[in-house]
Amino acid sequence: MMKLVFAFLFLTTYIYAEEIPVDSEAITKAHNVLRAKYKSPPLKYSTSLEKAARRWAEKLQHDGCKMVHSHGKVGKTGENLYWASARIMTRTDGNGNKTQSRSLQKVKEREVVQAWYDEVKWYDYKTNSCEEGQMCGHYTQLIWNTTSEVGCAAMACADRSQVWVCEYTEPGNISIRYPDGKVEKLRPY
């Protein structure tokens, strides 16, 4: 009996801790199409960055898929995160009882990259900053001119949501601190 319970728990954990395959060509192309608008050089796909992205995606998955950046824990990289909810289906049986089931959404690489790019609406080119209360760091990392490589991974979460991680070198969103204390935020393009 104990072996059966252990086998069930192992199988359940395995089913819900699955890696979602990321098409390296598709995600690189999605980045490069958008980068070309800014004359940023095309990115190359990096399997070492993919491994770093996988390590962080696995950590996020293990911790309940909370969206938390690695802040250098996987290397000196830039990082973009994406989360998608589960697809929820509600069914009613012949007695009027409702049941819900959860499944993974079908998310395409270009949709993930486009979500990051859509932050462009909050980026102010004149001040090189985000609109107050908004995020645009995913967008600026995406188009960052000196970034040359990307690697990505995705994991399914226990609740059937999913988390995607892309790691970048050289990282974007960089500021320079001068000896006099002045800080200059570099431009992404």
PDB file of C-alpha atoms in Angstrom:
ATOM      1  CA  MET A   1       0.000   0.000   0.000  1.00  0.00           C
ATOM      2  CA  MET A   2       2.786   2.416   0.949  1.00  0.00           C
ATOM      3  CA  LYS A   3       4.562   1.721  -2.372  1.00  0.00           C
ATOM      4  CA  LEU A   4       1.355   2.525  -4.246  1.00  0.00           C
ATOM      5  CA  VAL A   5       0.944   5.866  -2.422  1.00  0.00           C
ATOM      6  CA  PHE A   6       4.589   6.749  -3.094  1.00  0.00           C
ATOM      7  CA  ALA A   7       4.234   5.838  -6.784  1.00  0.00           C
ATOM      8  CA  PHE A   8       1.090   7.980  -7.063  1.00  0.00           C
ATOM      9  CA  LEU A   9       2.779  10.960  -5.410  1.00  0.00           C
ATOM     10  CA  PHE A  10       5.855  10.575  -7.632  1.00  0.00           C
ATOM     11  CA  LEU A  11       3.729  10.346 -10.779  1.00  0.00           C
ATOM     12  CA  THR A  12       1.598  13.336  -9.761  1.00  0.00           C
ATOM     13  CA  THR A  13       4.701  15.416  -9.064  1.00  0.00           C
ATOM     14  CA  TYR A  14       6.267  14.362 -12.367  1.00  0.00           C
ATOM     15  CA  ILE A  15       3.143  15.202 -14.361  1.00  0.00           C
ATOM     16  CA  TYR A  16       2.870  18.686 -12.855  1.00  0.00           C
ATOM     17  CA  ALA A  17       6.593  19.489 -12.887  1.00  0.00           C
ATOM     18  CA  GLU A  18       6.887  19.215 -16.617  1.00  0.00           C
ATOM     19  CA  GLU A  19       9.052  21.362 -18.784  1.00  0.00           C
ATOM     20  CA  ILE A  20       7.327  23.130 -21.647  1.00  0.00           C
ATOM     21  CA  PRO A  21       9.387  22.873 -24.839  1.00  0.00           C
ATOM     22  CA  VAL A  22      10.564  26.244 -26.152  1.00  0.00           C
ATOM     23  CA  ASP A  23      11.332  26.437 -29.869  1.00  0.00           C
ATOM     24  CA  SER A  24      14.730  28.157 -29.896  1.00  0.00           C
ATOM     25  CA  GLU A  25      14.388  29.263 -33.521  1.00  0.00           C
ATOM     26  CA  ALA A  26      10.901  30.686 -32.995  1.00  0.00           C
ATOM     27  CA  ILE A  27      11.771  32.629 -29.854  1.00  0.00           C
ATOM     28  CA  THR A  28      14.988  33.994 -31.381  1.00  0.00           C
ATOM     29  CA  LYS A  29      13.138  35.042 -34.535  1.00  0.00           C
ATOM     30  CA  ALA A  30      10.413  36.745 -32.475  1.00  0.00           C
ATOM     31  CA  HIS A  31      13.086  38.764 -30.665  1.00  0.00           C
ATOM     32  CA  ASN A  32      14.976  39.651 -33.847  1.00  0.00           C
ATOM     33  CA  VAL A  33      11.925  40.814 -35.799  1.00  0.00           C
ATOM     34  CA  LEU A  34      11.211  43.381 -33.074  1.00  0.00           C
ATOM     35  CA  ARG A  35      14.876  44.285 -32.534  1.00  0.00           C
ATOM     36  CA  ALA A  36      15.222  45.088 -36.237  1.00  0.00           C
ATOM     37  CA  LYS A  37      12.793  48.013 -35.788  1.00  0.00           C
ATOM     38  CA  TYR A  38      15.500  49.691 -33.684  1.00  0.00           C
ATOM     39  CA  LYS A  39      18.471  48.509 -35.739  1.00  0.00           C
ATOM     40  CA  SER A  40      19.596  46.414 -32.768  1.00  0.00           C
ATOM     41  CA  PRO A  41      21.798  43.526 -33.930  1.00  0.00           C
ATOM     42  CA  PRO A  42      20.105  40.121 -34.177  1.00  0.00           C
ATOM     43  CA  LEU A  43      20.420  37.814 -31.187  1.00  0.00           C
ATOM     44  CA  LYS A  44      21.984  34.362 -31.319  1.00  0.00           C
ATOM     45  CA  TYR A  45      20.495  31.523 -29.320  1.00  0.00           C
ATOM     46  CA  SER A  46      22.651  30.275 -26.428  1.00  0.00           C
ATOM     47  CA  THR A  47      22.255  26.824 -24.907  1.00  0.00           C
ATOM     48  CA  SER A  48      24.217  27.931 -21.823  1.00  0.00           C
ATOM     49  CA  LEU A  49      21.727  30.778 -21.289  1.00  0.00           C
ATOM     50  CA  GLU A  50      18.929  28.257 -21.883  1.00  0.00           C
ATOM     51  CA  LYS A  51      20.334  26.130 -19.043  1.00  0.00           C
ATOM     52  CA  ALA A  52      20.418  29.189 -16.758  1.00  0.00           C
ATOM     53  CA  ALA A  53      16.837  30.027 -17.759  1.00  0.00           C
ATOM     54  CA  ARG A  54      15.785  26.434 -17.053  1.00  0.00           C
ATOM     55  CA  ARG A  55      17.402  26.524 -13.590  1.00  0.00           C
ATOM     56  CA  TRP A  56      15.444  29.653 -12.723  1.00  0.00           C
ATOM     57  CA  ALA A  57      12.193  28.403 -14.288  1.00  0.00           C
ATOM     58  CA  GLU A  58      12.510  25.188 -12.239  1.00  0.00           C
ATOM     59  CA  LYS A  59      13.092  27.262  -9.085  1.00  0.00           C
ATOM     60  CA  LEU A  60      10.039  29.399  -9.820  1.00  0.00           C
ATOM     61  CA  GLN A  61       7.962  26.294 -10.535  1.00  0.00           C
ATOM     62  CA  HIS A  62       9.142  24.692  -7.289  1.00  0.00           C
ATOM     63  CA  ASP A  63       8.218  27.856  -5.345  1.00  0.00           C
ATOM     64  CA  GLY A  64       4.656  28.014  -6.698  1.00  0.00           C
ATOM     65  CA  CYS A  65       5.349  30.029  -9.858  1.00  0.00           C
ATOM     66  CA  LYS A  66       5.564  33.417  -8.184  1.00  0.00           C
ATOM     67  CA  MET A  67       7.080  35.915 -10.590  1.00  0.00           C
ATOM     68  CA  VAL A  68      10.412  36.767  -8.984  1.00  0.00           C
ATOM     69  CA  HIS A  69      13.559  37.755 -10.875  1.00  0.00           C
ATOM     70  CA  SER A  70      16.781  35.849 -10.154  1.00  0.00           C
ATOM     71  CA  HIS A  71      18.787  39.054  -9.527  1.00  0.00           C
ATOM     72  CA  GLY A  72      22.026  37.435 -10.662  1.00  0.00           C
ATOM     73  CA  LYS A  73      21.493  34.024  -9.029  1.00  0.00           C
ATOM     74  CA  VAL A  74      21.862  32.296 -12.427  1.00  0.00           C
ATOM     75  CA  GLY A  75      24.671  34.509 -13.736  1.00  0.00           C
ATOM     76  CA  LYS A  76      25.430  38.038 -14.870  1.00  0.00           C
ATOM     77  CA  THR A  77      22.522  38.162 -17.259  1.00  0.00           C
ATOM     78  CA  GLY A  78      19.501  40.211 -18.146  1.00  0.00           C
ATOM     79  CA  GLU A  79      16.188  38.461 -17.592  1.00  0.00           C
ATOM     80  CA  ASN A  80      12.598  38.565 -18.791  1.00  0.00           C
ATOM     81  CA  LEU A  81       9.769  36.617 -17.126  1.00  0.00           C
ATOM     82  CA  TYR A  82       6.333  35.723 -18.469  1.00  0.00           C
ATOM     83  CA  TRP A  83       3.407  33.990 -16.762  1.00  0.00           C
ATOM     84  CA  ALA A  84       0.246  32.523 -18.316  1.00  0.00           C
ATOM     85  CA  SER A  85      -2.753  31.318 -16.358  1.00  0.00           C
ATOM     86  CA  ALA A  86      -4.292  27.881 -16.713  1.00  0.00           C
ATOM     87  CA  ARG A  87      -7.069  27.269 -19.209  1.00  0.00           C
ATOM     88  CA  ILE A  88     -10.159  26.579 -17.077  1.00  0.00           C
ATOM     89  CA  MET A  89     -13.039  24.520 -18.422  1.00  0.00           C
ATOM     90  CA  THR A  90     -16.357  24.362 -16.565  1.00  0.00           C
ATOM     91  CA  ARG A  91     -18.688  21.478 -17.299  1.00  0.00           C
ATOM     92  CA  THR A  92     -22.191  20.769 -16.070  1.00  0.00           C
ATOM     93  CA  ASP A  93     -23.385  17.180 -15.742  1.00  0.00           C
ATOM     94  CA  GLY A  94     -26.955  15.952 -16.243  1.00  0.00           C
ATOM     95  CA  ASN A  95     -27.805  16.787 -12.612  1.00  0.00           C
ATOM     96  CA  GLY A  96     -26.659  20.414 -12.908  1.00  0.00           C
ATOM     97  CA  ASN A  97     -23.439  19.822 -10.948  1.00  0.00           C
ATOM     98  CA  LYS A  98     -20.535  21.902 -12.185  1.00  0.00           C
ATOM     99  CA  THR A  99     -16.954  20.689 -12.317  1.00  0.00           C
ATOM    100  CA  GLN A 100     -13.845  22.527 -13.372  1.00  0.00           C
ATOM    101  CA  SER A 101     -10.728  21.225 -14.997  1.00  0.00           C
ATOM    102  CA  ARG A 102      -7.467  23.033 -15.663  1.00  0.00           C
ATOM    103  CA  SER A 103      -5.109  22.577 -18.565  1.00  0.00           C
ATOM    104  CA  LEU A 104      -2.114  24.367 -20.021  1.00  0.00           C
ATOM    105  CA  GLN A 105      -2.805  27.155 -22.452  1.00  0.00           C
ATOM    106  CA  LYS A 106      -1.131  26.825 -25.828  1.00  0.00           C
ATOM    107  CA  VAL A 107       1.288  29.748 -25.720  1.00  0.00           C
ATOM    108  CA  LYS A 108       3.484  30.517 -28.707  1.00  0.00           C
ATOM    109  CA  GLU A 109       6.959  31.968 -28.431  1.00  0.00           C
ATOM    110  CA  ARG A 110       6.009  35.077 -30.406  1.00  0.00           C
ATOM    111  CA  GLU A 111       3.145  35.765 -27.940  1.00  0.00           C
ATOM    112  CA  VAL A 112       5.584  35.729 -25.020  1.00  0.00           C
ATOM    113  CA  VAL A 113       8.003  38.094 -26.758  1.00  0.00           C
ATOM    114  CA  GLN A 114       5.148  40.332 -27.952  1.00  0.00           C
ATOM    115  CA  ALA A 115       3.886  40.677 -24.359  1.00  0.00           C
ATOM    116  CA  TRP A 116       7.294  42.041 -23.364  1.00  0.00           C
ATOM    117  CA  TYR A 117       7.398  44.319 -26.394  1.00  0.00           C
ATOM    118  CA  ASP A 118       3.926  45.707 -25.629  1.00  0.00           C
ATOM    119  CA  GLU A 119       5.443  47.589 -22.681  1.00  0.00           C
ATOM    120  CA  VAL A 120       6.648  50.057 -25.341  1.00  0.00           C
ATOM    121  CA  LYS A 121       3.429  52.006 -24.714  1.00  0.00           C
ATOM    122  CA  TRP A 122       4.781  52.962 -21.280  1.00  0.00           C
ATOM    123  CA  TYR A 123       8.300  53.882 -22.390  1.00  0.00           C
ATOM    124  CA  ASP A 124       9.109  57.588 -22.741  1.00  0.00           C
ATOM    125  CA  TYR A 125      11.924  58.095 -25.266  1.00  0.00           C
ATOM    126  CA  LYS A 126      12.521  61.705 -24.237  1.00  0.00           C
ATOM    127  CA  THR A 127      13.201  60.878 -20.583  1.00  0.00           C
ATOM    128  CA  ASN A 128      14.457  57.297 -21.163  1.00  0.00           C
ATOM    129  CA  SER A 129      12.120  56.046 -18.456  1.00  0.00           C
ATOM    130  CA  CYS A 130       8.843  54.252 -17.813  1.00  0.00           C
ATOM    131  CA  GLU A 131       5.553  55.966 -17.214  1.00  0.00           C
ATOM    132  CA  GLU A 132       5.021  56.244 -13.468  1.00  0.00           C
ATOM    133  CA  GLY A 133       3.457  53.101 -12.026  1.00  0.00           C
ATOM    134  CA  GLN A 134       4.144  51.007 -15.148  1.00  0.00           C
ATOM    135  CA  MET A 135       6.789  48.511 -16.231  1.00  0.00           C
ATOM    136  CA  CYS A 136       8.883  48.728 -19.369  1.00  0.00           C
ATOM    137  CA  GLY A 137      12.102  46.923 -18.412  1.00  0.00           C
ATOM    138  CA  HIS A 138      11.093  43.785 -20.333  1.00  0.00           C
ATOM    139  CA  TYR A 139      10.672  45.908 -23.458  1.00  0.00           C
ATOM    140  CA  THR A 140      14.030  47.667 -23.042  1.00  0.00           C
ATOM    141  CA  GLN A 141      15.834  44.362 -22.395  1.00  0.00           C
ATOM    142  CA  LEU A 142      14.255  42.970 -25.552  1.00  0.00           C
ATOM    143  CA  ILE A 143      15.625  45.757 -27.768  1.00  0.00           C
ATOM    144  CA  TRP A 144      18.850  46.478 -25.818  1.00  0.00           C
ATOM    145  CA  ASN A 145      21.477  47.287 -28.453  1.00  0.00           C
ATOM    146  CA  THR A 146      24.482  45.575 -26.857  1.00  0.00           C
ATOM    147  CA  THR A 147      22.667  42.329 -26.016  1.00  0.00           C
ATOM    148  CA  SER A 148      23.878  39.567 -28.319  1.00  0.00           C
ATOM    149  CA  GLU A 149      22.525  36.259 -26.960  1.00  0.00           C
ATOM    150  CA  VAL A 150      19.316  34.822 -25.550  1.00  0.00           C
ATOM    151  CA  GLY A 151      18.331  31.473 -24.031  1.00  0.00           C
ATOM    152  CA  CYS A 152      14.869  30.534 -22.759  1.00  0.00           C
ATOM    153  CA  ALA A 153      12.956  27.852 -20.850  1.00  0.00           C
ATOM    154  CA  ALA A 154       9.406  27.317 -19.606  1.00  0.00           C
ATOM    155  CA  MET A 155       7.814  25.179 -16.914  1.00  0.00           C
ATOM    156  CA  ALA A 156       4.259  24.056 -16.200  1.00  0.00           C
ATOM    157  CA  CYS A 157       3.092  24.830 -12.683  1.00  0.00           C
ATOM    158  CA  ALA A 158       1.058  22.603 -10.370  1.00  0.00           C
ATOM    159  CA  ASP A 159      -2.056  24.719 -11.011  1.00  0.00           C
ATOM    160  CA  ARG A 160      -1.472  24.345 -14.795  1.00  0.00           C
ATOM    161  CA  SER A 161      -0.319  27.934 -15.187  1.00  0.00           C
ATOM    162  CA  GLN A 162       3.114  28.341 -16.759  1.00  0.00           C
ATOM    163  CA  VAL A 163       6.219  30.417 -16.320  1.00  0.00           C
ATOM    164  CA  TRP A 164       8.680  31.408 -19.069  1.00  0.00           C
ATOM    165  CA  VAL A 165      12.192  32.721 -18.468  1.00  0.00           C
ATOM    166  CA  CYS A 166      14.631  34.239 -20.962  1.00  0.00           C
ATOM    167  CA  GLU A 167      18.201  35.106 -19.981  1.00  0.00           C
ATOM    168  CA  TYR A 168      20.285  37.614 -21.971  1.00  0.00           C
ATOM    169  CA  THR A 169      23.937  38.611 -22.369  1.00  0.00           C
ATOM    170  CA  GLU A 170      25.007  41.324 -22.217  1.00  0.00           C
ATOM    171  CA  PRO A 171      22.282  42.413 -19.810  1.00  0.00           C
ATOM    172  CA  GLY A 172      20.251  45.519 -20.546  1.00  0.00           C
ATOM    173  CA  ASN A 173      18.790  48.222 -18.322  1.00  0.00           C
ATOM    174  CA  ILE A 174      22.188  49.408 -17.198  1.00  0.00           C
ATOM    175  CA  SER A 175      23.096  52.602 -15.372  1.00  0.00           C
ATOM    176  CA  ILE A 176      26.521  54.161 -14.969  1.00  0.00           C
ATOM    177  CA  ARG A 177      27.495  55.642 -11.598  1.00  0.00           C
ATOM    178  CA  TYR A 178      30.158  58.344 -11.914  1.00  0.00           C
ATOM    179  CA  PRO A 179      32.705  59.181  -9.172  1.00  0.00           C
ATOM    180  CA  ASP A 180      30.812  62.418  -8.434  1.00  0.00           C
ATOM    181  CA  GLY A 181      27.673  60.363  -7.594  1.00  0.00           C
ATOM    182  CA  LYS A 182      25.780  61.167 -10.788  1.00  0.00           C
ATOM    183  CA  VAL A 183      23.874  58.203 -12.258  1.00  0.00           C
ATOM    184  CA  GLU A 184      23.164  57.954 -15.975  1.00  0.00           C
ATOM    185  CA  LYS A 185      20.725  55.353 -17.261  1.00  0.00           C
ATOM    186  CA  LEU A 186      21.965  54.117 -20.635  1.00  0.00           C
ATOM    187  CA  ARG A 187      19.572  54.078 -23.568  1.00  0.00           C
ATOM    188  CA  PRO A 188      18.455  50.699 -24.955  1.00  0.00           C
ATOM    189  CA  TYR A 189      18.871  51.637 -28.614  1.00  0.00           C
TER     190      TYR A 189
END
